[in-house]
mmCIF file of N, CA, C and O in Angstrom:
data_model
loop_
_atom_site.group_PDB
_atom_site.id
_atom_site.type_symbol
_atom_site.label_atom_id
_atom_site.label_comp_id
_atom_site.label_asym_id
_atom_site.label_seq_id
_atom_site.Cartn_x
_atom_site.Cartn_y
_atom_site.Cartn_z
ATOM 1 N N GLN A 1 274.916 138.762 203.232
ATOM 2 C CA GLN A 1 275.298 138.434 201.859
ATOM 3 C C GLN A 1 275.595 139.722 201.086
ATOM 4 O O GLN A 1 274.791 140.638 201.072
ATOM 5 N N GLN A 2 276.761 139.750 200.485
ATOM 6 C CA GLN A 2 277.141 140.934 199.713
ATOM 7 C C GLN A 2 276.404 140.944 198.379
ATOM 8 O O GLN A 2 276.228 139.917 197.749
ATOM 9 N N GLN A 3 275.984 142.141 198.006
ATOM 10 C CA GLN A 3 275.336 142.292 196.712
ATOM 11 C C GLN A 3 276.406 142.564 195.674
ATOM 12 O O GLN A 3 277.378 143.255 195.948
ATOM 13 N N LYS A 4 276.219 141.995 194.505
ATOM 14 C CA LYS A 4 277.242 142.114 193.467
ATOM 15 C C LYS A 4 276.723 142.889 192.262
ATOM 16 O O LYS A 4 275.589 142.732 191.851
ATOM 17 N N ILE A 5 277.603 143.713 191.731
ATOM 18 C CA ILE A 5 277.355 144.392 190.464
ATOM 19 C C ILE A 5 277.896 143.459 189.384
ATOM 20 O O ILE A 5 279.023 142.981 189.501
ATOM 21 N N THR A 6 277.105 143.193 188.360
ATOM 22 C CA THR A 6 277.627 142.378 187.264
ATOM 23 C C THR A 6 277.959 143.298 186.088
ATOM 24 O O THR A 6 277.252 144.266 185.826
ATOM 25 N N VAL A 7 279.070 142.981 185.424
ATOM 26 C CA VAL A 7 279.529 143.760 184.275
ATOM 27 C C VAL A 7 279.803 142.777 183.147
ATOM 28 O O VAL A 7 280.523 141.800 183.331
ATOM 29 N N GLU A 8 279.184 143.029 181.995
ATOM 30 C CA GLU A 8 279.352 142.134 180.844
ATOM 31 C C GLU A 8 279.658 142.957 179.598
ATOM 32 O O GLU A 8 279.331 144.140 179.539
ATOM 33 N N LYS A 9 280.247 142.298 178.625
ATOM 34 C CA LYS A 9 280.407 142.883 177.293
ATOM 35 C C LYS A 9 279.395 142.158 176.408
ATOM 36 O O LYS A 9 279.433 140.929 176.305
ATOM 37 N N LEU A 10 278.477 142.911 175.805
ATOM 38 C CA LEU A 10 277.458 142.302 174.951
ATOM 39 C C LEU A 10 277.722 142.662 173.498
ATOM 40 O O LEU A 10 278.158 143.769 173.198
ATOM 41 N N GLY A 11 277.408 141.725 172.607
ATOM 42 C CA GLY A 11 277.543 141.985 171.181
ATOM 43 C C GLY A 11 276.426 142.894 170.696
ATOM 44 O O GLY A 11 275.398 143.065 171.350
ATOM 45 N N GLU A 12 276.622 143.481 169.535
ATOM 46 C CA GLU A 12 275.634 144.415 168.973
ATOM 47 C C GLU A 12 274.273 143.752 168.797
ATOM 48 O O GLU A 12 273.239 144.380 169.013
ATOM 49 N N ASP A 13 274.239 142.464 168.451
ATOM 50 C CA ASP A 13 272.959 141.760 168.279
ATOM 51 C C ASP A 13 272.163 141.753 169.580
ATOM 52 O O ASP A 13 270.961 142.003 169.588
ATOM 53 N N LYS A 14 272.847 141.460 170.671
ATOM 54 C CA LYS A 14 272.176 141.414 171.978
ATOM 55 C C LYS A 14 271.724 142.816 172.394
ATOM 56 O O LYS A 14 270.632 142.992 172.929
ATOM 57 N N LEU A 15 272.562 143.821 172.131
ATOM 58 C CA LEU A 15 272.193 145.202 172.453
ATOM 59 C C LEU A 15 270.938 145.607 171.679
ATOM 60 O O LEU A 15 270.040 146.255 172.223
ATOM 61 N N LYS A 16 270.853 145.199 170.403
ATOM 62 C CA LYS A 16 269.676 145.510 169.581
ATOM 63 C C LYS A 16 268.453 144.792 170.134
ATOM 64 O O LYS A 16 267.370 145.360 170.221
ATOM 65 N N GLU A 17 268.631 143.529 170.509
ATOM 66 C CA GLU A 17 267.534 142.726 171.047
ATOM 67 C C GLU A 17 266.955 143.387 172.312
ATOM 68 O O GLU A 17 265.745 143.396 172.526
ATOM 69 N N LEU A 18 267.829 143.959 173.149
ATOM 70 C CA LEU A 18 267.395 144.619 174.380
ATOM 71 C C LEU A 18 266.874 146.040 174.130
ATOM 72 O O LEU A 18 266.297 146.651 175.019
ATOM 73 N N GLY A 19 267.115 146.566 172.922
ATOM 74 C CA GLY A 19 266.673 147.919 172.598
ATOM 75 C C GLY A 19 267.490 149.006 173.268
ATOM 76 O O GLY A 19 267.020 150.127 173.477
ATOM 77 N N VAL A 20 268.736 148.680 173.606
ATOM 78 C CA VAL A 20 269.597 149.589 174.376
ATOM 79 C C VAL A 20 269.727 150.970 173.724
ATOM 80 O O VAL A 20 269.716 151.987 174.416
ATOM 81 N N ARG A 21 269.826 151.016 172.414
ATOM 82 C CA ARG A 21 270.068 152.297 171.729
ATOM 83 C C ARG A 21 268.901 153.268 171.891
ATOM 84 O O ARG A 21 269.063 154.463 171.691
ATOM 85 N N SER A 22 267.728 152.765 172.261
ATOM 86 C CA SER A 22 266.574 153.661 172.434
ATOM 87 C C SER A 22 266.303 153.986 173.909
ATOM 88 O O SER A 22 265.352 154.696 174.229
ATOM 89 N N TRP A 23 267.130 153.471 174.816
ATOM 90 C CA TRP A 23 266.952 153.771 176.239
ATOM 91 C C TRP A 23 267.266 155.240 176.505
ATOM 92 O O TRP A 23 268.113 155.828 175.834
ATOM 93 N N PRO A 24 266.611 155.839 177.513
ATOM 94 C CA PRO A 24 266.998 157.208 177.890
ATOM 95 C C PRO A 24 268.431 157.215 178.417
ATOM 96 O O PRO A 24 268.892 156.200 178.946
ATOM 97 N N THR A 25 269.108 158.342 178.264
ATOM 98 C CA THR A 25 270.504 158.405 178.719
ATOM 99 C C THR A 25 270.633 159.324 179.929
ATOM 100 O O THR A 25 269.772 160.165 180.202
ATOM 101 N N TRP A 26 271.717 159.121 180.660
ATOM 102 C CA TRP A 26 272.051 159.927 181.836
ATOM 103 C C TRP A 26 273.558 160.103 181.831
ATOM 104 O O TRP A 26 274.287 159.190 181.455
ATOM 105 N N GLY A 27 274.007 161.269 182.235
ATOM 106 C CA GLY A 27 275.442 161.495 182.283
ATOM 107 C C GLY A 27 275.835 162.419 183.415
ATOM 108 O O GLY A 27 274.993 163.120 183.985
ATOM 109 N N CYS A 28 277.114 162.406 183.758
ATOM 110 C CA CYS A 28 277.646 163.343 184.746
ATOM 111 C C CYS A 28 279.144 163.491 184.525
ATOM 112 O O CYS A 28 279.782 162.648 183.896
ATOM 113 N N GLY A 29 279.675 164.573 185.038
ATOM 114 C CA GLY A 29 281.098 164.839 184.925
ATOM 115 C C GLY A 29 281.891 164.119 186.008
ATOM 116 O O GLY A 29 281.339 163.331 186.785
ATOM 117 N N VAL A 30 283.183 164.390 186.043
ATOM 118 C CA VAL A 30 284.058 163.790 187.050
ATOM 119 C C VAL A 30 283.558 164.225 188.426
ATOM 120 O O VAL A 30 283.402 165.417 188.693
ATOM 121 N N SER A 31 283.260 163.261 189.273
ATOM 122 C CA SER A 31 282.696 163.552 190.590
ATOM 123 C C SER A 31 282.690 162.284 191.431
ATOM 124 O O SER A 31 282.982 161.197 190.938
ATOM 125 N N LYS A 32 282.357 162.443 192.714
ATOM 126 C CA LYS A 32 282.247 161.302 193.615
ATOM 127 C C LYS A 32 280.999 161.516 194.454
ATOM 128 O O LYS A 32 280.823 162.604 195.028
ATOM 129 N N PHE A 33 280.113 160.517 194.490
ATOM 130 C CA PHE A 33 278.851 160.699 195.204
ATOM 131 C C PHE A 33 278.261 159.350 195.622
ATOM 132 O O PHE A 33 278.523 158.330 194.996
ATOM 133 N N PRO A 34 277.451 159.364 196.690
ATOM 134 C CA PRO A 34 276.777 158.143 197.118
ATOM 135 C C PRO A 34 275.535 157.897 196.259
ATOM 136 O O PRO A 34 274.936 158.851 195.750
ATOM 137 N N TRP A 35 275.179 156.638 196.096
ATOM 138 C CA TRP A 35 273.984 156.300 195.319
ATOM 139 C C TRP A 35 273.384 155.026 195.891
ATOM 140 O O TRP A 35 274.105 154.166 196.394
ATOM 141 N N SER A 36 272.074 154.904 195.810
ATOM 142 C CA SER A 36 271.439 153.641 196.198
ATOM 143 C C SER A 36 270.359 153.306 195.187
ATOM 144 O O SER A 36 269.830 154.192 194.502
ATOM 145 N N TYR A 37 270.075 152.021 195.086
ATOM 146 C CA TYR A 37 269.146 151.510 194.079
ATOM 147 C C TYR A 37 267.898 150.965 194.756
ATOM 148 O O TYR A 37 267.963 150.023 195.529
ATOM 149 N N ASP A 38 266.738 151.589 194.449
ATOM 150 C CA ASP A 38 265.461 151.138 195.004
ATOM 151 C C ASP A 38 264.976 149.884 194.290
ATOM 152 O O ASP A 38 264.174 149.119 194.821
ATOM 153 N N SER A 39 265.430 149.708 193.071
ATOM 154 C CA SER A 39 265.063 148.519 192.290
ATOM 155 C C SER A 39 266.272 148.128 191.455
ATOM 156 O O SER A 39 267.213 148.914 191.305
ATOM 157 N N THR A 40 266.259 146.925 190.921
ATOM 158 C CA THR A 40 267.361 146.468 190.074
ATOM 159 C C THR A 40 267.442 147.380 188.848
ATOM 160 O O THR A 40 266.422 147.711 188.248
ATOM 161 N N GLU A 41 268.648 147.810 188.518
ATOM 162 C CA GLU A 41 268.834 148.694 187.371
ATOM 163 C C GLU A 41 269.881 148.108 186.440
ATOM 164 O O GLU A 41 270.912 147.616 186.890
ATOM 165 N N VAL A 42 269.584 148.152 185.135
ATOM 166 C CA VAL A 42 270.586 147.767 184.141
ATOM 167 C C VAL A 42 270.988 149.021 183.379
ATOM 168 O O VAL A 42 270.187 149.944 183.214
ATOM 169 N N ALA A 43 272.236 149.066 182.952
ATOM 170 C CA ALA A 43 272.745 150.232 182.238
ATOM 171 C C ALA A 43 273.797 149.802 181.237
ATOM 172 O O ALA A 43 274.545 148.853 181.477
ATOM 173 N N TYR A 44 273.836 150.505 180.123
ATOM 174 C CA TYR A 44 274.887 150.304 179.130
ATOM 175 C C TYR A 44 275.695 151.597 179.079
ATOM 176 O O TYR A 44 275.149 152.680 178.863
ATOM 177 N N VAL A 45 276.991 151.499 179.325
ATOM 178 C CA VAL A 45 277.847 152.682 179.392
ATOM 179 C C VAL A 45 278.332 153.040 177.989
ATOM 180 O O VAL A 45 279.034 152.261 177.342
ATOM 181 N N LEU A 46 277.930 154.221 177.529
ATOM 182 C CA LEU A 46 278.298 154.692 176.198
ATOM 183 C C LEU A 46 279.696 155.292 176.183
ATOM 184 O O LEU A 46 280.444 155.126 175.224
ATOM 185 N N GLU A 47 280.029 156.019 177.251
ATOM 186 C CA GLU A 47 281.368 156.601 177.349
ATOM 187 C C GLU A 47 281.690 156.890 178.803
ATOM 188 O O GLU A 47 280.804 156.993 179.640
ATOM 189 N N GLY A 48 282.987 156.973 179.075
ATOM 190 C CA GLY A 48 283.431 157.317 180.405
ATOM 191 C C GLY A 48 284.010 156.152 181.185
ATOM 192 O O GLY A 48 284.180 155.044 180.661
ATOM 193 N N GLU A 49 284.312 156.431 182.449
ATOM 194 C CA GLU A 49 284.954 155.444 183.320
ATOM 195 C C GLU A 49 284.600 155.765 184.765
ATOM 196 O O GLU A 49 284.675 156.923 185.184
ATOM 197 N N VAL A 50 284.184 154.750 185.519
ATOM 198 C CA VAL A 50 283.772 154.949 186.906
ATOM 199 C C VAL A 50 284.163 153.729 187.738
ATOM 200 O O VAL A 50 284.212 152.613 187.225
ATOM 201 N N THR A 51 284.478 153.971 188.997
ATOM 202 C CA THR A 51 284.652 152.884 189.961
ATOM 203 C C THR A 51 283.464 152.962 190.913
ATOM 204 O O THR A 51 283.202 154.018 191.498
ATOM 205 N N VAL A 52 282.736 151.850 191.035
ATOM 206 C CA VAL A 52 281.588 151.798 191.935
ATOM 207 C C VAL A 52 281.961 150.885 193.099
ATOM 208 O O VAL A 52 282.321 149.727 192.898
ATOM 209 N N THR A 53 281.888 151.424 194.320
ATOM 210 C CA THR A 53 282.255 150.669 195.512
ATOM 211 C C THR A 53 281.020 150.437 196.382
ATOM 212 O O THR A 53 280.428 151.395 196.884
ATOM 213 N N PRO A 54 280.614 149.152 196.537
ATOM 214 C CA PRO A 54 279.468 148.857 197.404
ATOM 215 C C PRO A 54 279.771 149.252 198.853
ATOM 216 O O PRO A 54 280.891 149.083 199.327
ATOM 217 N N ASP A 55 278.753 149.765 199.558
ATOM 218 C CA ASP A 55 278.926 150.189 200.945
ATOM 219 C C ASP A 55 279.017 149.009 201.911
ATOM 220 O O ASP A 55 279.388 149.190 203.065
ATOM 221 N N ASP A 56 278.673 147.799 201.439
ATOM 222 C CA ASP A 56 278.680 146.626 202.332
ATOM 223 C C ASP A 56 280.041 145.949 202.429
ATOM 224 O O ASP A 56 280.176 144.845 202.946
ATOM 225 N N GLY A 57 281.082 146.632 201.895
ATOM 226 C CA GLY A 57 282.421 146.060 201.972
ATOM 227 C C GLY A 57 282.795 145.212 200.770
ATOM 228 O O GLY A 57 283.867 144.619 200.733
ATOM 229 N N GLY A 58 281.915 145.175 199.774
ATOM 230 C CA GLY A 58 282.210 144.415 198.554
ATOM 231 C C GLY A 58 283.344 145.044 197.766
ATOM 232 O O GLY A 58 283.722 146.192 197.993
ATOM 233 N N GLU A 59 283.877 144.267 196.844
ATOM 234 C CA GLU A 59 284.986 144.738 196.012
ATOM 235 C C GLU A 59 284.545 145.878 195.098
ATOM 236 O O GLU A 59 283.468 145.817 194.508
ATOM 237 N N PRO A 60 285.387 146.914 194.948
ATOM 238 C CA PRO A 60 285.093 147.970 193.972
ATOM 239 C C PRO A 60 285.036 147.375 192.562
ATOM 240 O O PRO A 60 285.772 146.437 192.251
ATOM 241 N N VAL A 61 284.156 147.914 191.738
ATOM 242 C CA VAL A 61 283.982 147.421 190.374
ATOM 243 C C VAL A 61 284.325 148.541 189.401
ATOM 244 O O VAL A 61 283.822 149.656 189.514
ATOM 245 N N GLU A 62 285.220 148.222 188.454
ATOM 246 C CA GLU A 62 285.610 149.175 187.408
ATOM 247 C C GLU A 62 284.632 149.035 186.250
ATOM 248 O O GLU A 62 284.425 147.934 185.746
ATOM 249 N N ILE A 63 284.051 150.145 185.832
ATOM 250 C CA ILE A 63 283.078 150.146 184.733
ATOM 251 C C ILE A 63 283.533 151.183 183.720
ATOM 252 O O ILE A 63 283.932 152.292 184.091
ATOM 253 N N GLN A 64 283.472 150.806 182.431
ATOM 254 C CA GLN A 64 283.907 151.743 181.394
ATOM 255 C C GLN A 64 283.049 151.593 180.151
ATOM 256 O O GLN A 64 282.185 150.729 180.082
ATOM 257 N N ALA A 65 283.296 152.451 179.177
ATOM 258 C CA ALA A 65 282.537 152.455 177.929
ATOM 259 C C ALA A 65 282.462 151.039 177.350
ATOM 260 O O ALA A 65 283.455 150.320 177.331
ATOM 261 N N GLY A 66 281.271 150.655 176.912
ATOM 262 C CA GLY A 66 281.065 149.340 176.314
ATOM 263 C C GLY A 66 280.601 148.289 177.310
ATOM 264 O O GLY A 66 280.274 147.172 176.916
ATOM 265 N N ASP A 67 280.539 148.636 178.593
ATOM 266 C CA ASP A 67 280.104 147.669 179.610
ATOM 267 C C ASP A 67 278.592 147.721 179.796
ATOM 268 O O ASP A 67 277.985 148.796 179.812
ATOM 269 N N PHE A 68 277.993 146.545 179.963
ATOM 270 C CA PHE A 68 276.579 146.405 180.291
ATOM 271 C C PHE A 68 276.528 145.961 181.746
ATOM 272 O O PHE A 68 277.095 144.929 182.097
ATOM 273 N N CYS A 69 275.906 146.750 182.605
ATOM 274 C CA CYS A 69 275.977 146.528 184.049
ATOM 275 C C CYS A 69 274.600 146.287 184.649
ATOM 276 O O CYS A 69 273.611 146.854 184.189
ATOM 277 N N THR A 70 274.570 145.468 185.692
ATOM 278 C CA THR A 70 273.355 145.273 186.473
ATOM 279 C C THR A 70 273.662 145.615 187.920
ATOM 280 O O THR A 70 274.607 145.071 188.508
ATOM 281 N N PHE A 71 272.863 146.537 188.473
ATOM 282 C CA PHE A 71 273.006 146.960 189.868
ATOM 283 C C PHE A 71 271.825 146.382 190.640
ATOM 284 O O PHE A 71 270.677 146.601 190.268
ATOM 285 N N PRO A 72 272.078 145.619 191.715
ATOM 286 C CA PRO A 72 270.991 144.942 192.421
ATOM 287 C C PRO A 72 270.120 145.875 193.271
ATOM 288 O O PRO A 72 270.602 146.888 193.793
ATOM 289 N N GLU A 73 268.856 145.507 193.387
ATOM 290 C CA GLU A 73 267.912 146.238 194.232
ATOM 291 C C GLU A 73 268.435 146.316 195.662
ATOM 292 O O GLU A 73 268.958 145.343 196.193
ATOM 293 N N GLY A 74 268.321 147.499 196.254
ATOM 294 C CA GLY A 74 268.715 147.669 197.652
ATOM 295 C C GLY A 74 270.184 147.991 197.865
ATOM 296 O O GLY A 74 270.607 148.244 198.986
ATOM 297 N N MET A 75 270.980 148.009 196.796
ATOM 298 C CA MET A 75 272.407 148.287 196.944
ATOM 299 C C MET A 75 272.660 149.768 197.209
ATOM 300 O O MET A 75 272.075 150.631 196.572
ATOM 301 N N SER A 76 273.526 150.043 198.168
ATOM 302 C CA SER A 76 274.045 151.389 198.386
ATOM 303 C C SER A 76 275.526 151.347 198.027
ATOM 304 O O SER A 76 276.212 150.374 198.347
ATOM 305 N N CYS A 77 276.003 152.393 197.365
ATOM 306 C CA CYS A 77 277.378 152.375 196.880
ATOM 307 C C CYS A 77 277.878 153.805 196.702
ATOM 308 O O CYS A 77 277.136 154.761 196.868
ATOM 309 N N THR A 78 279.150 153.918 196.360
ATOM 310 C CA THR A 78 279.748 155.213 196.038
ATOM 311 C C THR A 78 280.248 155.164 194.605
ATOM 312 O O THR A 78 280.958 154.222 194.230
ATOM 313 N N TRP A 79 279.842 156.153 193.828
ATOM 314 C CA TRP A 79 280.308 156.300 192.458
ATOM 315 C C TRP A 79 281.491 157.261 192.460
ATOM 316 O O TRP A 79 281.386 158.371 192.980
ATOM 317 N N ASP A 80 282.618 156.831 191.876
ATOM 318 C CA ASP A 80 283.802 157.676 191.710
ATOM 319 C C ASP A 80 284.055 157.792 190.216
ATOM 320 O O ASP A 80 284.690 156.924 189.607
ATOM 321 N N VAL A 81 283.500 158.850 189.613
ATOM 322 C CA VAL A 81 283.575 159.041 188.149
ATOM 323 C C VAL A 81 284.925 159.663 187.813
ATOM 324 O O VAL A 81 285.228 160.772 188.243
ATOM 325 N N ARG A 82 285.732 158.915 187.029
ATOM 326 C CA ARG A 82 287.074 159.400 186.670
ATOM 327 C C ARG A 82 287.139 160.029 185.286
ATOM 328 O O ARG A 82 287.989 160.857 185.008
ATOM 329 N N LYS A 83 286.247 159.591 184.390
ATOM 330 C CA LYS A 83 286.107 160.214 183.073
ATOM 331 C C LYS A 83 284.612 160.439 182.896
ATOM 332 O O LYS A 83 283.824 159.543 183.217
ATOM 333 N N PRO A 84 284.180 161.611 182.420
ATOM 334 C CA PRO A 84 282.753 161.907 182.313
ATOM 335 C C PRO A 84 281.969 160.728 181.736
ATOM 336 O O PRO A 84 282.368 160.138 180.736
ATOM 337 N N ILE A 85 280.873 160.399 182.412
ATOM 338 C CA ILE A 85 280.127 159.191 182.095
ATOM 339 C C ILE A 85 278.853 159.524 181.328
ATOM 340 O O ILE A 85 278.253 160.569 181.548
ATOM 341 N N ASN A 86 278.512 158.664 180.411
ATOM 342 C CA ASN A 86 277.237 158.749 179.704
ATOM 343 C C ASN A 86 276.734 157.325 179.576
ATOM 344 O O ASN A 86 277.436 156.461 179.075
ATOM 345 N N LYS A 87 275.526 157.097 180.100
ATOM 346 C CA LYS A 87 274.983 155.733 180.070
ATOM 347 C C LYS A 87 273.527 155.758 179.687
ATOM 348 O O LYS A 87 272.885 156.774 179.740
#
């Protein structure tokens, strides 16, 4: 079974409810690197653009500023950052 990355657009009310603005941030420049998730991770992309390709043959997912993403536990993937990312 392929693991799926979900990408949603959330309204400001929902972002406030989740406390997104107080989450710690992480960023990186244009680069390409492998990544895997030991646990389910959610992220809100503040700026930038990245294509995340699951290693299990799943469809590449385009993620950009304003997207709220969920990465499933156990997923291995490749991040291809095209515009510096901040999440």
